[in-house]
Short mmCIF file of C-alpha atoms and ligand atoms in Angstrom, two decimals:
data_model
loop_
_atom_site.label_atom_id
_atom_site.label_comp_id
_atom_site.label_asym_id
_atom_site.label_seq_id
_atom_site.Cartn_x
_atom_site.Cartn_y
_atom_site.Cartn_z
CA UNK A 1 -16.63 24.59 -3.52
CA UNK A 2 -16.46 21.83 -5.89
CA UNK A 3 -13.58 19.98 -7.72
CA UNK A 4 -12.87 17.52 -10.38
CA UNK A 5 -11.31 13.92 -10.78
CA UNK A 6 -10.88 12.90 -14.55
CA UNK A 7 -10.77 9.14 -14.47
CA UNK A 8 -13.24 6.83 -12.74
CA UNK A 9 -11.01 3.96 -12.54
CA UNK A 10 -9.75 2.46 -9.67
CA UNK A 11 -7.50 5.57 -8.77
CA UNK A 12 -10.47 7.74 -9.84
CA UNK A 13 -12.97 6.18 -7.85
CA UNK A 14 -10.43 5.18 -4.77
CA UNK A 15 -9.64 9.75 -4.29
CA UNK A 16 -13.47 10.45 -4.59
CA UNK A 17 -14.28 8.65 -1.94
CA UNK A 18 -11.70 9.61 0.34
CA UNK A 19 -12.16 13.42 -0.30
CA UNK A 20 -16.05 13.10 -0.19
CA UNK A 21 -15.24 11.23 3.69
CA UNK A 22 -13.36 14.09 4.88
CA UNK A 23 -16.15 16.61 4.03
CA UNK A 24 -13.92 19.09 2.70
CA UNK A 25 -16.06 20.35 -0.50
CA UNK A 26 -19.32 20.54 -1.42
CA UNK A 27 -19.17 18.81 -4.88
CA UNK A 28 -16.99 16.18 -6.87
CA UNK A 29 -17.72 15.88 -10.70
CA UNK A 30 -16.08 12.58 -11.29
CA UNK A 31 -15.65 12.14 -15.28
CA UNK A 32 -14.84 9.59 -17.38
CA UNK A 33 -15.34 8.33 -20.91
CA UNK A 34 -17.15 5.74 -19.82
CA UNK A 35 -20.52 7.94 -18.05
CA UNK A 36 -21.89 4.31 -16.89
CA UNK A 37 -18.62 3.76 -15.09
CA UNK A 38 -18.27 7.55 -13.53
CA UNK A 39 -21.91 7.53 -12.76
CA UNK A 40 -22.54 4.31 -10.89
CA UNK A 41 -18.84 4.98 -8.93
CA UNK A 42 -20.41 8.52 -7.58
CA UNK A 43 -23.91 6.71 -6.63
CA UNK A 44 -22.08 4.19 -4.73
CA UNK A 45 -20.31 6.58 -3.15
CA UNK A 46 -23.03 9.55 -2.12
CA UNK A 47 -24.86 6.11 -0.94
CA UNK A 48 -22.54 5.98 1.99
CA UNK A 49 -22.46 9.69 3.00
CA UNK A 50 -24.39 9.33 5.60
CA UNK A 51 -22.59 6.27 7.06
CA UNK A 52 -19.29 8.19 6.41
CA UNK A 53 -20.64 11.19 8.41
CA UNK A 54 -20.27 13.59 5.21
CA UNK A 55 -22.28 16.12 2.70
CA UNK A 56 -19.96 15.84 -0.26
CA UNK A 57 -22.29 15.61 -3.15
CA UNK A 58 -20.92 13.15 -5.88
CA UNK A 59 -21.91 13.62 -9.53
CA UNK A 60 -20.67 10.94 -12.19
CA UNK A 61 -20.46 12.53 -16.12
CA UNK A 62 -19.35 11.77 -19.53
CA UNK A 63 -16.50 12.84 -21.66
CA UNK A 64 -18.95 15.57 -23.51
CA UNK A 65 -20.06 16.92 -20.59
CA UNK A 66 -17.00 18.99 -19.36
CA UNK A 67 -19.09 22.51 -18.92
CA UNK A 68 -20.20 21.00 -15.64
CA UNK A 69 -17.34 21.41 -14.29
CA UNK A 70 -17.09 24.76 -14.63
CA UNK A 71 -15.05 26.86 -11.95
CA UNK A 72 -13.64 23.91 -10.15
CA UNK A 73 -10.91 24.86 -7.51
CA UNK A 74 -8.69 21.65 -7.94
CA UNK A 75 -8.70 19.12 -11.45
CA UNK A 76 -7.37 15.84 -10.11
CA UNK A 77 -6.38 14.04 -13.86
CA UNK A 78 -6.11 10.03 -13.18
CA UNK A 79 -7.33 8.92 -17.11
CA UNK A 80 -5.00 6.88 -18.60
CA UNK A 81 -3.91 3.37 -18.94
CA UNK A 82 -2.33 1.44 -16.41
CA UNK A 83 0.42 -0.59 -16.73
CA UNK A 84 0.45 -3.99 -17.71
CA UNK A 85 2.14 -6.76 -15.51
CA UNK A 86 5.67 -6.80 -17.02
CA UNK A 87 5.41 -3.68 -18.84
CA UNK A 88 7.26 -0.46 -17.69
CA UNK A 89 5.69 3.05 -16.46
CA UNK A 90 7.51 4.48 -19.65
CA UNK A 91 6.20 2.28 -22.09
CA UNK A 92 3.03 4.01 -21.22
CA UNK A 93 4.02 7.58 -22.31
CA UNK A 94 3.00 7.96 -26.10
CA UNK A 95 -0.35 6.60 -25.45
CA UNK A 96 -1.07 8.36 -22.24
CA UNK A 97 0.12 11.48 -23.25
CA UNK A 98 -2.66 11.91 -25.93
CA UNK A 99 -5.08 11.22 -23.26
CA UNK A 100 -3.43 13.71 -20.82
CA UNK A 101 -3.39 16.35 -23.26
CA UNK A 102 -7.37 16.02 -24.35
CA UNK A 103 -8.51 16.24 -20.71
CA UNK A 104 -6.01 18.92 -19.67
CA UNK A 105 -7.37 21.21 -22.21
CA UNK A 106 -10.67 20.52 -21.34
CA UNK A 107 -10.52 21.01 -18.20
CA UNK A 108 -8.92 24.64 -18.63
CA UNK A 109 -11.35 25.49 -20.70
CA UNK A 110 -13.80 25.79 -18.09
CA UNK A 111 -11.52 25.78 -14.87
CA UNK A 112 -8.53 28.63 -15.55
CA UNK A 113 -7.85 29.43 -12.34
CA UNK A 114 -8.15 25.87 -11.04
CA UNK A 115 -5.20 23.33 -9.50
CA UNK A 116 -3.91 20.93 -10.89
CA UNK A 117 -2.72 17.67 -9.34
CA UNK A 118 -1.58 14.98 -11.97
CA UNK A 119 -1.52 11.29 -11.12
CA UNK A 120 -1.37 9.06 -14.63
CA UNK A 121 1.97 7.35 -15.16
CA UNK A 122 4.18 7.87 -16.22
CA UNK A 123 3.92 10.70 -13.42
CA UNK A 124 6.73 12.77 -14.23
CA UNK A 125 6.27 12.59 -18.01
CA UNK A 126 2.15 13.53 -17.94
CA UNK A 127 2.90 16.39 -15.13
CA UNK A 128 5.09 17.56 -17.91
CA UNK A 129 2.74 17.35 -21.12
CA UNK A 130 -0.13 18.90 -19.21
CA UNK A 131 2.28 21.72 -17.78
CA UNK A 132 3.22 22.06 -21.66
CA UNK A 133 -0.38 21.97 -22.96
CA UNK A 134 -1.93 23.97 -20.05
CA UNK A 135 0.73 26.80 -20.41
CA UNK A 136 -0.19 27.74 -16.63
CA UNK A 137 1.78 29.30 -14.13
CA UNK A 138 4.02 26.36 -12.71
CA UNK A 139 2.75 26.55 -9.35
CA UNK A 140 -0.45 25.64 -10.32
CA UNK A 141 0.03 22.27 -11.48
CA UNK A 142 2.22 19.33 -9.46
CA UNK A 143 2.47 15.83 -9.77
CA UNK A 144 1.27 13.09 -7.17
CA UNK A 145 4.01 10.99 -6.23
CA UNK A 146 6.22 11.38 -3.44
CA UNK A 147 3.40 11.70 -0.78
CA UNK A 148 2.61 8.37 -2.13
CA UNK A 149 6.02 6.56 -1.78
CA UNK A 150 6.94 7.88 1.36
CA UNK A 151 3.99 6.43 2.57
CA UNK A 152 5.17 3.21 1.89
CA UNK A 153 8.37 3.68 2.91
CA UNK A 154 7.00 4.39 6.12
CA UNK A 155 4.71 1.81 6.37
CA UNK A 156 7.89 -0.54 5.73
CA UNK A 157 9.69 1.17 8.89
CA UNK A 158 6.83 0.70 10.84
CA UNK A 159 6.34 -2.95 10.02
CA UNK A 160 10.08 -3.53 10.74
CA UNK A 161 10.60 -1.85 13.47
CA UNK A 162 6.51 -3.02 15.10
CA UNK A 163 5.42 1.01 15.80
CA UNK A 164 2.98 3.60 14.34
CA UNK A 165 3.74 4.74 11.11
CA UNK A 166 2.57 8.53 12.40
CA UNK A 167 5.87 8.56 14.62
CA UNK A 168 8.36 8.27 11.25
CA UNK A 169 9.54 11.62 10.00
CA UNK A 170 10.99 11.35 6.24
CA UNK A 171 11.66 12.35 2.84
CA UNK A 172 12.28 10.64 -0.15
CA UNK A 173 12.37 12.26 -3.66
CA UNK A 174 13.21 12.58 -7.31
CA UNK A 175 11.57 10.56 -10.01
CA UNK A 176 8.12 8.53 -8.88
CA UNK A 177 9.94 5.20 -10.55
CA UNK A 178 13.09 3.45 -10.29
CA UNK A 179 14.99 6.30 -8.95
CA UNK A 180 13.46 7.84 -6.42
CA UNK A 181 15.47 8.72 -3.69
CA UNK A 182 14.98 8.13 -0.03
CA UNK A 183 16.88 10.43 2.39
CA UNK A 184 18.16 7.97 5.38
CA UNK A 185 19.58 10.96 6.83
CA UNK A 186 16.33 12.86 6.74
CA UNK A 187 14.54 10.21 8.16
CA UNK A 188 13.72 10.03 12.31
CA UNK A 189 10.95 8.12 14.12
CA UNK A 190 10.35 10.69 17.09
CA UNK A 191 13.40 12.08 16.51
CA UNK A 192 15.70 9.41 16.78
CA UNK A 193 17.80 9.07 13.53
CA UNK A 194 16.58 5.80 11.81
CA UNK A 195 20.46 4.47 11.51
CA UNK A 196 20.25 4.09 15.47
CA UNK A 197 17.03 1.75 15.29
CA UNK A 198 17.71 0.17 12.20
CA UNK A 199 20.76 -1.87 10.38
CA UNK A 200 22.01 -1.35 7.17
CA UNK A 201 20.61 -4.48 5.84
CA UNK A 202 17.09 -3.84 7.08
CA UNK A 203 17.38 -0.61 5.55
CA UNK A 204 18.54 -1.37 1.98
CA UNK A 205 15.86 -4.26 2.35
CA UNK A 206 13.30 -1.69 3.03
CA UNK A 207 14.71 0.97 0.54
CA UNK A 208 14.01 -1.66 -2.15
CA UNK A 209 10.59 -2.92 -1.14
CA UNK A 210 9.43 0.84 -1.61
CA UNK A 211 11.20 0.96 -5.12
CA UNK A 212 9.26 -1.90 -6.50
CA UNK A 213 5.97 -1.80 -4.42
CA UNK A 214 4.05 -0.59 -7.71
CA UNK A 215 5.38 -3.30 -9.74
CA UNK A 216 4.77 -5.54 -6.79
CA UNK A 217 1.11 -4.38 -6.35
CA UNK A 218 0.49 -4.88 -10.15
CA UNK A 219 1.55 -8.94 -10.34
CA UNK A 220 -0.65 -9.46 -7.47
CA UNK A 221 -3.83 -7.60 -8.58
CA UNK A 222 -2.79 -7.72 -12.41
CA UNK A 223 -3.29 -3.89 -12.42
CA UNK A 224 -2.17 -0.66 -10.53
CA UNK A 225 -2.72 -0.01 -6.82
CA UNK A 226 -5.19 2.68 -5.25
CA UNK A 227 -5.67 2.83 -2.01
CA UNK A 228 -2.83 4.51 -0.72
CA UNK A 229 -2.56 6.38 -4.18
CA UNK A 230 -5.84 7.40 -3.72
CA UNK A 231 -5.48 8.74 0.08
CA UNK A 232 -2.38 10.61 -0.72
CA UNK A 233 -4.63 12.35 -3.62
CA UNK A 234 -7.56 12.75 -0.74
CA UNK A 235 -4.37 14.48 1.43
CA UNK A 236 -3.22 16.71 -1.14
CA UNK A 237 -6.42 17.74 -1.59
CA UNK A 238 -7.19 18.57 2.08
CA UNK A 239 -4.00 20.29 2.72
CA UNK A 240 -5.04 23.09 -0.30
CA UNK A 241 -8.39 23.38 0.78
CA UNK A 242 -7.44 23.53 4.47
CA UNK A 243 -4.88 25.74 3.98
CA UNK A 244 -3.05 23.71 6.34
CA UNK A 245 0.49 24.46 4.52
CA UNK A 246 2.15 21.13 5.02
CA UNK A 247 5.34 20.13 3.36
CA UNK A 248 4.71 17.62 1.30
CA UNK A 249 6.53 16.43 -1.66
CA UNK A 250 5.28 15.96 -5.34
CA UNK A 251 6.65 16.19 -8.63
CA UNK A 252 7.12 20.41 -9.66
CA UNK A 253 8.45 21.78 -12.37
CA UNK A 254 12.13 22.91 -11.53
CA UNK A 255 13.48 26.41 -12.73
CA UNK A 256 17.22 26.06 -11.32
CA UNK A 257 15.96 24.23 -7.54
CA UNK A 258 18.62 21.68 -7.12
CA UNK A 259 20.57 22.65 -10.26
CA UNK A 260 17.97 21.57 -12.56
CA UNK A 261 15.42 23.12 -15.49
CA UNK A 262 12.86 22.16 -17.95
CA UNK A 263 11.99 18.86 -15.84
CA UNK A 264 9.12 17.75 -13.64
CA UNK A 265 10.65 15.56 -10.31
CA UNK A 266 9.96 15.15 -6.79
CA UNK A 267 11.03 17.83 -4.43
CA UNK A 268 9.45 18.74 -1.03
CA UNK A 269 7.19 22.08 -1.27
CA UNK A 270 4.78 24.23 1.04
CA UNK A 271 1.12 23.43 -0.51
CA UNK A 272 -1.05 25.92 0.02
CA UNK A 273 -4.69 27.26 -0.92
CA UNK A 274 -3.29 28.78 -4.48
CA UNK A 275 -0.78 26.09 -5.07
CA UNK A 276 2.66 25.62 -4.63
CA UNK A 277 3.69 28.21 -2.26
CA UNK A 278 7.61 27.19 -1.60
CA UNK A 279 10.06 24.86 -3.08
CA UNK A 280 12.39 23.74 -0.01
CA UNK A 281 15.83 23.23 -1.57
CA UNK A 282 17.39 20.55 0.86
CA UNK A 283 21.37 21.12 1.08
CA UNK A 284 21.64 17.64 -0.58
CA UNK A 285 25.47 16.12 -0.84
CA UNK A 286 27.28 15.32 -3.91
CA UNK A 287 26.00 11.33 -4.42
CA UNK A 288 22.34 12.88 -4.06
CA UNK A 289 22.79 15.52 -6.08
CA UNK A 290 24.24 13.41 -8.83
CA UNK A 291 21.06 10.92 -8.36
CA UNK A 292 19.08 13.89 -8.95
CA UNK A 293 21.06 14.77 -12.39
CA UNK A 294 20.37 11.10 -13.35
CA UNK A 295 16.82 10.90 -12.62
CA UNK A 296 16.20 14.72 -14.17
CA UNK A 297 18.36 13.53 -17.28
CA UNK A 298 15.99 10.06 -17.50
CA UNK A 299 13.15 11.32 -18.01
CA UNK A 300 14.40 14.61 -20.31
CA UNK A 301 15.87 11.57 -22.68
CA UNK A 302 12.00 9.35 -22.14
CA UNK A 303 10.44 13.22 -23.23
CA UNK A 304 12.96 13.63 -26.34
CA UNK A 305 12.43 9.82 -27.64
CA UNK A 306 8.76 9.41 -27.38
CA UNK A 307 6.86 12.78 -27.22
P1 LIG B 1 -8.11 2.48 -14.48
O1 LIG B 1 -7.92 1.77 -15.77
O2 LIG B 1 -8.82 1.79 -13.39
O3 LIG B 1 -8.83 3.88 -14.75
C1 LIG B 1 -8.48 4.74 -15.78
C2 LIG B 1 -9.76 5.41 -16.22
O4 LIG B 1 -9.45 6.43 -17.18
C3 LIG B 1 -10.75 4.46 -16.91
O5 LIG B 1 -11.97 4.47 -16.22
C4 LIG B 1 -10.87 5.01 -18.33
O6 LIG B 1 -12.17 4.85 -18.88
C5 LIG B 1 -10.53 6.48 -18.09
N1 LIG B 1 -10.13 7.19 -19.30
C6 LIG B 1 -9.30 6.78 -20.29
N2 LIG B 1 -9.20 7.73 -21.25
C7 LIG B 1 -9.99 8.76 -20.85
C8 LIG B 1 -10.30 10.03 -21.39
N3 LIG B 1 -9.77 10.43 -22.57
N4 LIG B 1 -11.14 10.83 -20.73
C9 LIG B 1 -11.70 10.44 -19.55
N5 LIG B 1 -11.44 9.24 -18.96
C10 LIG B 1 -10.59 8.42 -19.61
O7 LIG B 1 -6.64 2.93 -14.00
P2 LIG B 1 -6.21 3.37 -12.52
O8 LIG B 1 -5.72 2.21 -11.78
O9 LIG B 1 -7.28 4.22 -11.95
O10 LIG B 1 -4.92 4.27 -12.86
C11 LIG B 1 -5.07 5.50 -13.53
C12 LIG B 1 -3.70 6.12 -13.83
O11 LIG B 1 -3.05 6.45 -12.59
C13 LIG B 1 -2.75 5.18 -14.56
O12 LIG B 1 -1.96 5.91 -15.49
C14 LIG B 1 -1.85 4.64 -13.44
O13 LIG B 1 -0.61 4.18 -13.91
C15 LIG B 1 -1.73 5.88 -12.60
N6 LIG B 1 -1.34 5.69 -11.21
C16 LIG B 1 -0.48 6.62 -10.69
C17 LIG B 1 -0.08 6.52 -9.37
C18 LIG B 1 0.86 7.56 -8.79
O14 LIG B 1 1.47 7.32 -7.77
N7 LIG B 1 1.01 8.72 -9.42
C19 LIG B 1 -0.52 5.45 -8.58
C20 LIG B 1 -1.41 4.52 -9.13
C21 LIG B 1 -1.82 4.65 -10.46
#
C-alpha cells in the first residue's frame, strides 16, 4: 500500500517521517516542486529506517512526475505557503488556493478512489476548494485540524495540572483559527470533569494559549509549526489504515450536521478505512451553537470575497 504527501516542506517532511516510523505502508511518494527538496527529505528519512525499526520505503519526486503516484490509498496535500509573522491564515487564501487546486487535480487524476486529508491554511478554505475541484464524494476528503488543536489543548492541561496528557479526554471544534471552540464540558482527565481540577482563570488562560499557539509558534521560528501538525497527520493516517475507527475530529463538509451547509468546519467523526464513516452531532447548547453559525458564516464570507 502506498500513499502520497504533496509538499516537502516542513509539514511535508515532519508526516513522512512519522508515518514511515509507524510502519503502516509500504511506500510514501513525497512530491514537491522543488524534486531536490522532496528527494533529499525521503533519503534522509529511508536513512533512518532501520534505526526507527521500519520498512516504509520513501521516494522523493518532482511536480511532473505525478503518474508515480498512481493508485495511492490516502493524498496528504501540505503545498502551500505559510504564513508570514504578522500576517493572517486568510490572507493566504487567493494564493494558496491556486496551488491547492493544481495538485488536487493531479492527484485525482491518477488516485480516484484515494483519501484525501488536507492540511494548507487556510484549512477550512483549501478543504473547501479541493472538495470543489475534486467533485468527490464528501467523505472522502477532510481537513486536518482539530486533532491538531486538541492536542495542544491537552498538552496545556497537562502542563497545568503536572499529569500525562494520555489521561485528558476532550473535544474542541469549529474553525482551525480564531474560533475554534473548546468544549469545557466535554472535557475529563480520567473522568473527572476538568471544572473540578481546574479554575476558571486557569482555564480561560489555557483556552487562549491553544487559540494563538500557531501564531505563537510562527514569531518564534519565523514560520509555521510541524511537529505536532505533522504527528496528528501520521495519526490520521494510522487510524484509516488500521481501521482502528477512532473519533477524531477534522474539518468535513457539513450537509445540515449542526444546522449548517455548503461549509467545511471541525466536527468530531468515526474515521475509518474508506473515509469518513460517521459525523457525531454533539447536542451542543445555544451559545455553542451560535459560535458554530459564526465560525460557518466566517469563512462562507472569506470564500465569497476572495475565491
Ligand atoms: P513549507 O514552506 O515548509 O512547505 C511548503 C512546500 O510546498 C514547499 O516545499 C513548496 O516547495 C511546496 N509547494 C509549493 N507549491 C507547490 C506545488 N504547486 N506543488 C508541489 N509543491 C508545492 O510550509 P509548511 O510549514 O510545510 O506548511 C505547509 C502548509 O501547511 C502551509 O499552508 C501551512 O500554513 C499549513 N499548516 C497547516 C497546519 C494545520 O493545522 N492544518 C499546521 C501547520 C501548517
Amino acid at each position: 500500500m502506498k500513499i502520497t504527501i504533496v509538499g516537502a516542506g516542513n509539514v511535508g517532511g515532519a508526516c513522512a517521517s512519522f508515518i514511515a516510523a509507524k510502519d503502516i505502508v509500504n511506500k510514501i511518494l513525497l512530491l514537491d516542486i522543488s524534486k531536490e527538496k522532496a528527494m533529499g527529505k525521503a533519503l534522509d528519512i529511508w536513512n533512518s529506517s532501520q534505526l526507527l525499526t521500519n520498512n516504509t520505503k520513501v521516494i522523493g519526486l518532482g511536480n511532473n512526475e505525478y503518474r508515480k503516484t498512481k493508485n495511492s490509498k490516502i493524498c496528504i496535500i501540505t503545498s502551500g505557503l505559510i504564513r508570514n509573522p504578522g500576517m493572517t491564515r486568510d490572507q493566504l487564501i487567493t494564493k494558496n488556493a491556486v496551488i491547492i487546486k493544481e495538485v488536487a487535480k493531479n492527484l485525482l487524476k491518477y488516485s480516484n478512489k484515494a483519501l484525501f486529508i488536507i492540511v494548507s491554511n487556510p484549512l477550512d478554505i483549501m478543504t473547501y476548494v479541493a472538495f470543489k475541484e475534486l467533485n468527490i464524494s464528501r467523505l472522502k476528503i477532510f481537513g486536518m485540524s482539530g486533532l491538531l488543536d486538541t492536542a495542544r489543548y491537552n498538552s496545556y492541561i497537562a502542563t497545568a495540572l503536572s499529569c500525562n496528557p494520555n489521561n485528558i479526554q476532550s473535544m474542541l471544534i469549529g474553525e482551525h483559527g480564531d474560533t475554534m471552540m473548546p468544549l469545557l464540558r466535554y472535557t475529563t482527565i480520567s473522568g473527572i470533569p476538568i471544572g473540578e481540577l481546574l479554575s476558571k482563570s486557569n482555564l480561560n488562560f489555557i483556552i487562549k494559549k491553544t487559540k494563538t499557539t500557531g501564531g505563537e509558534i510562527l514569531n518564534l521560528l519565523k514560520t509555521s509549526a510541524w511537529y505536532a501538525p505533522g504527528a496528528a497527520i501520521a495519526n490520521m493516517v494510522e487510524t484509516i489504515i488500521k481501521k482502528s475507527k477512532n473519533i477524531i475530529t477534522c474539518s468535513c463538509y457539513l450537509t445540515g450536521e449542526y444546522g449548517l451547509n455548503n461549509v467545511f468546519l471541525g466536527v468530531p467523526v468515526i474515521l475509518g478505512n474508506n473515509g469518513i464513516e460517521k459525523i457525531i452531532e454533539l447536542q451542543l447548547n445555544k451559545e455553542e451553537r451560535k459560535k458554530m453559525n459564526t465560525s460557518s458564516l466566517k469563512i462562507k464570507k472569506m470564500i465569497a470575497q476572495f475565491l
